XYZ file of C-alpha atoms in Angstrom:
356
model
C 98.576 126.454 102.649
C 95.153 126.034 100.402
C 92.373 123.687 101.768
C 91.708 121.449 98.633
C 88.303 119.543 98.704
C 87.279 116.744 96.078
C 83.622 115.186 96.176
C 82.902 112.405 94.123
C 80.251 113.132 91.878
C 78.178 110.162 89.651
C 75.397 109.404 87.509
C 73.252 107.215 85.233
C 73.451 107.658 81.511
C 70.154 106.094 79.655
C 70.448 104.238 75.772
C 69.535 107.467 74.744
C 72.428 109.351 75.946
C 70.954 111.771 78.117
C 72.631 111.567 81.957
C 70.348 111.741 85.389
C 70.943 114.799 86.935
C 73.497 114.879 89.771
C 71.377 116.807 91.829
C 68.303 114.047 91.921
C 70.929 111.625 93.716
C 71.622 114.957 96.326
C 68.172 116.236 96.603
C 66.772 112.347 97.008
C 69.574 111.525 99.775
C 68.530 114.999 101.378
C 64.394 113.898 101.549
C 66.139 110.702 102.817
C 67.179 112.618 105.978
C 64.820 115.634 106.079
C 61.811 113.208 105.602
C 60.036 115.655 102.755
C 60.411 117.292 99.801
C 60.335 120.678 100.902
C 63.081 120.713 103.514
C 64.773 118.757 101.426
C 64.918 121.688 98.926
C 65.458 124.385 102.089
C 68.648 122.454 103.132
C 70.271 122.749 99.263
C 68.915 125.563 98.615
C 66.598 124.902 95.673
C 63.005 126.475 95.020
C 60.405 123.679 95.609
C 59.282 123.809 91.854
C 63.320 123.018 90.488
C 63.363 120.191 93.345
C 60.092 118.927 91.722
C 61.336 118.817 88.457
C 64.206 116.971 89.320
C 62.007 113.923 90.569
C 60.069 114.294 87.454
C 63.049 114.256 85.103
C 64.444 110.927 87.503
C 61.188 109.512 87.105
C 60.733 109.670 83.347
C 64.539 108.560 82.979
C 63.408 105.334 85.089
C 59.951 105.148 84.123
C 58.740 104.558 87.861
C 57.940 106.462 91.036
C 60.575 107.952 93.006
C 58.783 109.711 95.999
C 55.699 108.760 97.928
C 54.103 111.888 98.887
C 51.218 111.944 101.664
C 49.406 115.134 102.660
C 50.700 116.198 106.129
C 53.351 112.881 106.422
C 55.956 114.563 104.271
C 57.802 112.240 101.843
C 59.152 108.790 101.865
C 61.210 107.234 98.895
C 60.689 104.125 96.541
C 62.613 101.306 96.459
C 64.467 102.462 93.633
C 65.232 105.925 95.420
C 66.804 104.211 98.156
C 68.854 102.104 96.580
C 70.087 105.125 94.449
C 70.277 106.781 97.901
C 72.495 103.826 99.443
C 74.925 103.513 96.349
C 75.759 107.331 96.946
C 76.183 106.242 100.806
C 78.710 103.637 99.907
C 80.250 105.517 96.799
C 80.866 108.589 99.337
C 82.210 106.440 102.397
C 84.629 104.144 99.895
C 85.985 107.115 98.165
C 86.276 109.991 100.659
C 89.319 108.724 102.547
C 91.461 108.269 99.219
C 90.262 111.708 97.520
C 90.871 113.674 101.191
C 94.264 112.256 100.413
C 94.721 113.151 96.788
C 93.258 116.857 98.150
C 96.300 117.024 100.726
C 98.527 115.937 98.227
C 97.856 118.515 95.480
C 97.530 121.218 98.336
C 100.878 120.411 98.886
C 102.782 120.550 95.604
C 100.856 123.452 94.734
C 102.043 125.311 98.140
C 106.110 124.106 97.808
C 105.994 125.881 94.111
C 103.857 128.943 95.415
C 105.811 131.897 96.310
C 104.894 131.525 100.454
C 105.623 127.678 99.779
C 107.183 125.506 102.204
C 107.640 121.728 103.516
C 104.269 120.623 105.020
C 104.300 118.194 108.375
C 103.585 114.571 106.857
C 101.121 112.632 108.556
C 100.270 109.691 107.721
C 97.547 107.667 109.254
C 94.966 104.479 109.244
C 91.481 106.364 108.560
C 90.096 107.270 111.588
C 86.901 109.751 113.055
C 89.532 111.340 115.271
C 92.567 111.868 113.403
C 90.358 113.190 110.958
C 89.079 115.481 113.530
C 92.767 116.741 114.192
C 93.700 116.871 110.769
C 90.831 119.429 110.632
C 91.388 121.435 113.323
C 95.241 122.026 112.487
C 94.154 122.736 109.180
C 91.956 125.709 110.408
C 94.769 126.732 112.492
C 96.989 127.337 109.217
C 99.184 124.448 109.834
C 100.988 122.873 106.606
C 100.078 119.347 106.764
C 99.934 116.571 104.203
C 97.871 114.245 105.142
C 97.754 110.071 103.879
C 95.221 107.645 104.751
C 96.810 104.685 104.297
C 96.828 100.717 106.551
C 98.290 101.232 109.795
C 101.128 98.177 108.453
C 101.670 100.993 105.674
C 101.695 103.821 107.559
C 104.487 102.454 110.227
C 106.121 101.598 107.187
C 106.001 104.817 106.545
C 107.779 106.373 109.480
C 110.336 103.820 109.226
C 111.518 104.681 105.755
C 111.710 108.269 106.661
C 108.280 109.317 104.000
C 106.140 110.926 106.566
C 106.863 112.357 110.122
C 103.972 110.987 112.061
C 102.638 108.077 111.579
C 98.809 107.119 113.163
C 97.809 103.699 114.384
C 95.209 101.717 116.170
C 96.670 99.165 119.364
C 93.556 97.082 120.621
C 93.923 96.741 124.553
C 93.570 93.361 126.471
C 94.433 90.179 124.897
C 95.196 90.908 121.260
C 97.867 93.555 122.261
C 101.051 91.586 122.395
C 99.806 90.158 118.850
C 99.228 94.012 117.423
C 102.513 95.413 119.201
C 104.605 91.902 117.705
C 103.321 92.437 114.304
C 104.280 96.783 114.116
C 107.725 95.653 115.974
C 109.104 94.621 112.345
C 108.643 98.439 111.498
C 108.167 100.454 114.489
C 111.265 99.291 117.333
C 113.862 102.010 118.834
C 114.554 104.246 122.055
C 113.527 107.561 120.153
C 110.183 106.312 119.221
C 107.391 108.040 121.348
C 103.851 107.468 121.224
C 101.307 110.380 121.366
C 97.551 109.503 122.472
C 94.262 110.840 120.349
C 91.844 108.921 121.745
C 90.204 105.499 122.409
C 87.919 103.937 120.370
C 85.379 100.538 120.217
C 85.504 98.345 117.352
C 82.913 95.406 117.295
C 80.064 93.968 115.055
C 77.759 95.818 113.035
C 74.741 94.297 112.668
C 71.064 95.418 110.818
C 68.440 97.757 113.182
C 66.651 95.442 115.539
C 69.276 92.882 114.924
C 66.720 90.312 112.755
C 69.507 87.665 112.198
C 70.662 87.335 116.042
C 74.165 87.491 115.750
C 75.256 88.150 119.057
C 79.110 87.222 118.820
C 81.991 85.664 116.403
C 80.821 82.526 116.262
C 77.434 83.344 115.072
C 79.437 84.537 112.180
C 80.042 80.877 110.993
C 76.459 79.903 110.762
C 75.594 79.396 106.946
C 72.739 81.676 107.074
C 74.768 85.141 107.756
C 76.313 87.155 105.134
C 79.529 89.275 106.222
C 81.247 92.240 104.854
C 85.437 92.215 106.050
C 87.725 95.258 105.658
C 91.077 94.810 103.370
C 93.278 92.025 104.398
C 96.217 94.614 104.947
C 94.121 96.412 107.045
C 94.619 96.960 111.229
C 91.018 96.548 111.854
C 91.018 92.463 109.702
C 94.249 91.708 111.333
C 92.588 92.565 115.128
C 89.887 90.662 113.574
C 91.611 87.212 112.323
C 93.567 87.426 116.024
C 89.526 87.571 117.883
C 88.851 84.436 116.127
C 92.110 82.465 116.490
C 91.626 83.514 119.866
C 88.263 81.719 120.091
C 88.540 78.928 118.287
C 87.165 80.294 115.040
C 89.997 81.120 112.481
C 89.192 77.606 110.440
C 85.515 78.209 110.395
C 83.923 79.280 106.965
C 82.116 82.930 107.080
C 80.688 83.944 103.972
C 81.521 86.981 102.702
C 84.899 87.139 105.006
C 87.293 87.390 101.449
C 84.811 90.164 100.325
C 86.153 93.143 101.493
C 85.003 97.288 101.900
C 87.924 99.779 101.819
C 86.769 101.870 105.233
C 84.830 101.406 108.364
C 81.938 103.858 107.035
C 82.091 101.606 103.931
C 81.416 98.753 105.811
C 78.765 100.212 107.606
C 76.787 101.316 104.609
C 77.215 97.994 102.783
C 75.199 96.636 106.010
C 72.620 98.940 105.625
C 72.027 98.860 102.525
C 71.013 95.118 103.295
C 73.706 93.721 101.342
C 75.298 91.996 104.326
C 74.017 90.889 107.518
C 77.118 91.869 109.843
C 80.540 93.442 109.172
C 83.187 94.242 111.753
C 84.263 98.389 112.583
C 83.661 101.088 114.340
C 81.108 102.265 116.578
C 80.654 105.424 115.300
C 80.052 104.644 111.341
C 77.439 102.112 112.696
C 75.357 104.590 115.156
C 75.532 107.212 111.656
C 74.053 104.425 109.675
C 71.291 103.551 112.417
C 73.108 100.076 112.561
C 73.172 98.096 115.621
C 76.468 97.723 117.765
C 77.931 95.402 119.380
C 80.995 96.033 121.144
C 84.050 93.311 121.523
C 87.892 95.697 122.170
C 88.755 98.634 122.949
C 91.613 100.278 121.288
C 94.261 103.024 121.536
C 94.744 105.330 118.398
C 97.808 106.733 118.711
C 99.878 108.892 116.582
C 104.018 107.617 116.569
C 106.701 110.051 115.960
C 110.842 110.073 116.535
C 111.498 111.832 119.593
C 113.571 114.722 117.426
C 110.087 115.407 115.708
C 108.265 116.426 119.022
C 110.269 119.840 118.538
C 108.569 120.692 115.000
C 106.283 123.371 115.209
C 103.368 121.547 113.375
C 103.934 118.566 116.244
C 103.996 121.568 119.166
C 100.570 122.469 117.587
C 99.387 118.779 117.459
C 100.280 118.696 120.886
C 98.287 121.875 122.005
C 95.522 120.649 119.919
C 95.118 117.179 121.771
C 95.178 118.740 125.263
C 92.623 121.995 124.171
C 89.409 121.220 125.899
C 87.241 121.970 122.972
C 88.904 119.140 121.126
C 88.296 116.732 123.885
C 84.731 117.525 123.893
C 84.063 117.035 120.110
C 86.108 113.601 119.752
C 84.243 112.529 123.375
C 80.986 113.537 121.247
C 81.798 110.580 118.941
C 80.161 107.375 119.696
C 82.713 104.982 121.220
C 85.401 107.755 121.152
C 87.160 108.614 124.566
C 89.499 111.203 124.629
C 90.184 111.357 128.053
C 94.212 110.999 127.688
C 94.597 113.073 124.246
C 98.039 114.723 123.972
C 99.585 111.791 126.357
C 102.996 111.793 125.108
C 105.178 108.564 126.233
C 108.794 106.704 124.745
C 107.000 103.538 122.686
C 108.855 100.890 124.510
C 106.685 102.018 127.692
C 103.414 103.034 126.544
C 102.066 99.885 126.700
C 103.711 97.996 129.096
C 100.924 98.450 131.954
C 97.987 98.208 129.642
């Protein structure tokens, strides 16, 4: 099956109709990461002169400075350039899972009408970095996979309705587990369900570097000087957070920004990193990626769920081989907050969470 990649591209158009080059935003992002214009140009395969031309055109477009350069000290972004870079980060973090899903659907449609086409193995899953690594490994192996990223609830409903072959969901370990299992019982119940472990992962509070607001626990979110950014109301992470707030007697306390949401863990982290909120709740990996401080609160299991008969499907056999592969385990273990010790373990649904 062909691999299709879709990347978001955006630009800004002035009153004269002249649009800012998308490559300028790409270049500024590279300067932010590399610390110098020269290194950024080398990374993007641009000549230094072309890079300078892009910067000058951007400065003319905005009529202000975008880069500050000091001999021997590299390049730093101006406040406006920083805003452009963080806007790009937020766009990518918010849209990439959606675009990945669309690309997978397009690839499947093309495969169905091609001479060598066939039925792809359908995975609907809550977006996460371990499932992303799994799908990447399967696609590199040539396994025909149709992935669709959705909320855990939507993924579970898709399995019940026969709209997918396996669903990816996350179940908290500890006091919130019974509530989560009762919630998923609406869609996941029966002797023929099987759970395949991918990894455990940490969820917690994401806060600015150095934690300037002194946010240490969920009660701090109720302070009037703290602005929060949430996940969507139907997401598994929002469901987990609401359970934790109820457990601590904070469910009825106002939290500034609680009803404002970002679609992914990465977009929550980017939102906090850009200074638009003081705290978010989500995974450790995006918090570390955006250089935020992270306060761990809950470990959870990210698992695939399927029917027992599906375990014999060639694609599911490939899934189990990949999950048991030491190289895959090392790749997942390298992700901040992830542990692949039990990756590949298969357990009946009604036994999988009995001892946790």
